[in-house]
């Protein structure tokens, strides 16, 4: 019963946070909709901030574990010092995220994650950053290995653009349908989307360096991959 109550609270809070934002959602709203009392929230989570962190963790951790599993397999197969295949590396990063957004497990969470970047709460930003830090650095190093010819500043911007395209494809289903012509329907098939996106991103990452290379802003390593 305890675990079921915990899951109900998280499901309700996730939907409310996605709809109203973190600041616009009160614990009272959560408890009323979940059919529990405040003591249950305090028992399982301790605070609204801890509840939000638990919601992030249950979605982001499995996604990042799958990313790292794919990256570990890729690096083990190619060994130290060998060139990493770019398309396989891109797929290792984007496929787990796109499947989360397309397979019904994280519809509210994808909206919530998008809102978290718009809200000014340092608590939210710190929670998201903490969950992505280690994975971001691992992939930054892997992309540097796959694209050794790119200056670090150029690589930063290309990874930044890659994450932007990924975020759009995770959340922009309705816009994709809007811009689709009468001869082409936007597909919700994750395999098709992954294949198309891997090809598109890989060509952009592998393009010749820009004539004028602008150094990356002074940010921590891996920032572009969050």
Short mmCIF file of C-alpha atoms in Angstrom, two decimals:
data_model
loop_
_atom_site.label_atom_id
_atom_site.label_comp_id
_atom_site.label_asym_id
_atom_site.label_seq_id
_atom_site.Cartn_x
_atom_site.Cartn_y
_atom_site.Cartn_z
CA UNK A 1 0.00 0.00 0.00
CA UNK A 2 2.82 2.38 0.86
CA UNK A 3 4.53 2.07 -2.52
CA UNK A 4 1.21 2.40 -4.33
CA UNK A 5 0.45 5.62 -2.43
CA UNK A 6 3.90 6.93 -3.27
CA UNK A 7 3.39 6.24 -6.96
CA UNK A 8 -0.05 7.88 -6.96
CA UNK A 9 1.38 11.01 -5.35
CA UNK A 10 4.19 11.15 -7.92
CA UNK A 11 1.83 10.60 -10.88
CA UNK A 12 -0.55 13.32 -9.72
CA UNK A 13 2.23 15.76 -8.85
CA UNK A 14 3.94 15.18 -12.19
CA UNK A 15 0.75 16.05 -14.09
CA UNK A 16 0.06 19.12 -11.92
CA UNK A 17 3.63 20.40 -12.14
CA UNK A 18 3.48 19.99 -15.93
CA UNK A 19 0.21 21.93 -16.12
CA UNK A 20 0.74 24.66 -13.53
CA UNK A 21 4.50 24.74 -13.02
CA UNK A 22 6.41 24.11 -9.83
CA UNK A 23 5.61 27.44 -8.20
CA UNK A 24 1.97 27.29 -9.29
CA UNK A 25 1.34 23.88 -7.75
CA UNK A 26 0.70 23.64 -4.02
CA UNK A 27 0.94 20.57 -1.83
CA UNK A 28 -2.75 21.06 -1.10
CA UNK A 29 -3.56 20.69 -4.80
CA UNK A 30 -1.51 17.50 -4.93
CA UNK A 31 -3.04 15.93 -1.82
CA UNK A 32 -6.61 16.75 -2.88
CA UNK A 33 -6.22 15.25 -6.34
CA UNK A 34 -4.26 12.24 -5.10
CA UNK A 35 -6.76 11.56 -2.32
CA UNK A 36 -4.13 11.54 0.41
CA UNK A 37 -3.30 13.74 3.38
CA UNK A 38 -0.28 15.96 3.83
CA UNK A 39 1.26 13.49 6.25
CA UNK A 40 1.55 10.96 3.41
CA UNK A 41 3.51 13.43 1.27
CA UNK A 42 5.77 14.31 4.18
CA UNK A 43 6.30 10.63 5.01
CA UNK A 44 7.31 9.60 1.49
CA UNK A 45 9.12 12.75 0.35
CA UNK A 46 9.51 15.31 3.14
CA UNK A 47 8.91 18.42 1.01
CA UNK A 48 7.63 19.68 -2.33
CA UNK A 49 11.21 20.10 -3.56
CA UNK A 50 12.05 16.51 -2.64
CA UNK A 51 8.88 15.32 -4.38
CA UNK A 52 9.90 17.14 -7.55
CA UNK A 53 13.38 15.65 -7.34
CA UNK A 54 11.91 12.14 -7.00
CA UNK A 55 9.79 12.75 -10.12
CA UNK A 56 12.82 13.86 -12.12
CA UNK A 57 14.87 10.93 -10.88
CA UNK A 58 12.37 8.22 -11.76
CA UNK A 59 12.23 9.41 -15.39
CA UNK A 60 15.75 10.70 -16.03
CA UNK A 61 17.76 8.02 -14.25
CA UNK A 62 16.52 5.06 -16.38
CA UNK A 63 16.96 7.13 -19.54
CA UNK A 64 20.53 8.04 -18.63
CA UNK A 65 21.33 4.50 -17.51
CA UNK A 66 20.28 3.29 -20.96
CA UNK A 67 22.41 6.01 -22.58
CA UNK A 68 25.45 4.92 -20.56
CA UNK A 69 24.81 1.23 -21.26
CA UNK A 70 24.86 1.95 -24.98
CA UNK A 71 27.94 4.13 -24.66
CA UNK A 72 29.79 1.51 -22.59
CA UNK A 73 29.04 -1.13 -25.22
CA UNK A 74 30.18 1.16 -28.01
CA UNK A 75 33.45 2.06 -26.30
CA UNK A 76 34.13 -1.56 -25.32
CA UNK A 77 33.60 -2.70 -28.91
CA UNK A 78 35.98 -0.13 -30.39
CA UNK A 79 38.66 -0.15 -27.69
CA UNK A 80 40.95 2.60 -26.45
CA UNK A 81 42.18 5.03 -29.04
CA UNK A 82 39.96 3.78 -31.85
CA UNK A 83 37.63 6.09 -33.71
CA UNK A 84 34.06 5.98 -32.40
CA UNK A 85 31.40 5.74 -35.15
CA UNK A 86 29.50 9.00 -35.06
CA UNK A 87 26.03 7.74 -36.02
CA UNK A 88 26.11 5.01 -33.37
CA UNK A 89 27.19 7.57 -30.78
CA UNK A 90 24.38 9.96 -31.73
CA UNK A 91 21.86 7.14 -31.53
CA UNK A 92 23.14 6.13 -28.08
CA UNK A 93 22.40 9.65 -26.85
CA UNK A 94 19.09 10.43 -28.55
CA UNK A 95 17.25 7.09 -28.77
CA UNK A 96 16.50 6.62 -25.05
CA UNK A 97 15.16 10.19 -24.82
CA UNK A 98 12.97 9.88 -27.91
CA UNK A 99 11.54 6.57 -26.73
CA UNK A 100 10.67 8.13 -23.39
CA UNK A 101 8.76 10.89 -25.19
CA UNK A 102 6.94 8.54 -27.60
CA UNK A 103 6.08 5.42 -25.64
CA UNK A 104 3.53 6.82 -23.21
CA UNK A 105 5.58 6.62 -20.01
CA UNK A 106 6.61 10.22 -19.82
CA UNK A 107 4.07 12.45 -21.56
CA UNK A 108 3.56 14.72 -18.56
CA UNK A 109 7.22 14.58 -17.69
CA UNK A 110 8.35 15.84 -21.10
CA UNK A 111 6.12 18.90 -20.62
CA UNK A 112 7.42 19.29 -17.09
CA UNK A 113 11.03 19.11 -18.21
CA UNK A 114 10.40 21.82 -20.78
CA UNK A 115 8.77 24.04 -18.16
CA UNK A 116 11.66 23.55 -15.76
CA UNK A 117 13.97 25.45 -18.09
CA UNK A 118 11.55 28.37 -18.27
CA UNK A 119 10.99 28.72 -14.53
CA UNK A 120 13.51 30.75 -12.56
CA UNK A 121 13.74 28.38 -9.59
CA UNK A 122 17.41 27.66 -8.74
CA UNK A 123 16.22 24.50 -6.98
CA UNK A 124 14.76 23.07 -10.19
CA UNK A 125 17.79 23.96 -12.25
CA UNK A 126 20.13 22.41 -9.69
CA UNK A 127 18.10 19.18 -9.64
CA UNK A 128 18.15 18.83 -13.43
CA UNK A 129 21.85 19.68 -13.61
CA UNK A 130 22.76 17.14 -10.95
CA UNK A 131 20.99 14.33 -12.78
CA UNK A 132 22.64 15.11 -16.13
CA UNK A 133 26.17 16.11 -15.07
CA UNK A 134 27.92 12.73 -15.19
CA UNK A 135 26.23 11.58 -18.38
CA UNK A 136 26.90 14.90 -20.10
CA UNK A 137 30.62 14.70 -19.41
CA UNK A 138 30.89 11.10 -20.59
CA UNK A 139 29.21 11.94 -23.88
CA UNK A 140 31.19 15.15 -24.33
CA UNK A 141 34.39 13.12 -24.16
CA UNK A 142 32.97 10.52 -26.53
CA UNK A 143 31.96 13.12 -29.11
CA UNK A 144 35.39 14.74 -28.86
CA UNK A 145 36.87 11.29 -29.61
CA UNK A 146 34.51 10.76 -32.55
CA UNK A 147 35.21 14.25 -33.95
CA UNK A 148 38.88 14.93 -33.12
CA UNK A 149 39.24 17.44 -35.96
CA UNK A 150 36.74 19.88 -34.43
CA UNK A 151 38.01 22.66 -32.15
CA UNK A 152 36.47 22.51 -28.68
CA UNK A 153 34.45 25.68 -29.21
CA UNK A 154 32.97 24.39 -32.45
CA UNK A 155 32.15 21.07 -30.82
CA UNK A 156 30.40 22.85 -27.95
CA UNK A 157 28.05 24.70 -30.29
CA UNK A 158 27.26 21.63 -32.36
CA UNK A 159 26.39 19.61 -29.27
CA UNK A 160 24.28 22.54 -28.10
CA UNK A 161 22.36 22.47 -31.40
CA UNK A 162 22.00 18.68 -31.22
CA UNK A 163 20.33 18.93 -27.82
CA UNK A 164 18.06 21.68 -29.14
CA UNK A 165 16.89 19.54 -32.06
CA UNK A 166 16.37 16.58 -29.73
CA UNK A 167 14.32 18.68 -27.31
CA UNK A 168 12.14 19.93 -30.17
CA UNK A 169 11.52 16.42 -31.46
CA UNK A 170 10.65 15.23 -27.95
CA UNK A 171 8.09 17.98 -27.36
CA UNK A 172 7.16 19.30 -30.79
CA UNK A 173 4.80 16.62 -32.11
CA UNK A 174 1.95 19.05 -32.74
CA UNK A 175 4.22 21.51 -34.54
CA UNK A 176 5.58 18.66 -36.66
CA UNK A 177 2.01 17.84 -37.71
CA UNK A 178 1.29 21.52 -38.40
CA UNK A 179 4.19 21.96 -40.81
CA UNK A 180 3.75 18.57 -42.50
CA UNK A 181 2.47 18.93 -46.06
CA UNK A 182 -0.56 17.11 -47.39
CA UNK A 183 1.80 14.60 -48.99
CA UNK A 184 3.65 13.84 -45.75
CA UNK A 185 2.30 13.05 -42.33
CA UNK A 186 4.40 13.54 -39.21
CA UNK A 187 5.15 10.09 -37.84
CA UNK A 188 4.94 9.07 -34.19
CA UNK A 189 6.93 5.90 -34.91
CA UNK A 190 10.01 6.24 -32.66
CA UNK A 191 12.15 3.99 -34.87
CA UNK A 192 11.49 6.12 -37.95
CA UNK A 193 12.11 9.33 -36.04
CA UNK A 194 15.34 8.01 -34.52
CA UNK A 195 16.65 6.92 -37.93
CA UNK A 196 15.89 10.27 -39.54
CA UNK A 197 17.23 12.29 -36.64
CA UNK A 198 20.47 10.29 -36.33
CA UNK A 199 21.21 10.94 -40.02
CA UNK A 200 20.38 14.64 -39.77
CA UNK A 201 22.37 15.29 -36.60
CA UNK A 202 25.37 13.20 -37.70
CA UNK A 203 25.73 15.18 -40.92
CA UNK A 204 25.60 18.44 -38.99
CA UNK A 205 28.17 17.31 -36.44
CA UNK A 206 30.54 16.03 -39.11
CA UNK A 207 30.36 19.09 -41.39
CA UNK A 208 33.58 21.05 -41.95
CA UNK A 209 34.37 23.53 -39.20
CA UNK A 210 32.97 27.03 -39.60
CA UNK A 211 35.36 29.52 -41.25
CA UNK A 212 35.33 31.62 -38.09
CA UNK A 213 35.47 29.48 -34.99
CA UNK A 214 33.87 31.10 -31.97
CA UNK A 215 35.11 29.72 -28.66
CA UNK A 216 32.53 28.25 -26.33
CA UNK A 217 31.22 30.48 -23.56
CA UNK A 218 32.90 29.88 -20.20
CA UNK A 219 30.72 27.02 -19.04
CA UNK A 220 31.49 23.78 -17.34
CA UNK A 221 32.38 20.72 -19.40
CA UNK A 222 29.33 18.92 -20.69
CA UNK A 223 26.99 21.90 -20.29
CA UNK A 224 25.83 21.63 -23.90
CA UNK A 225 24.51 18.12 -23.33
CA UNK A 226 22.06 18.96 -20.58
#
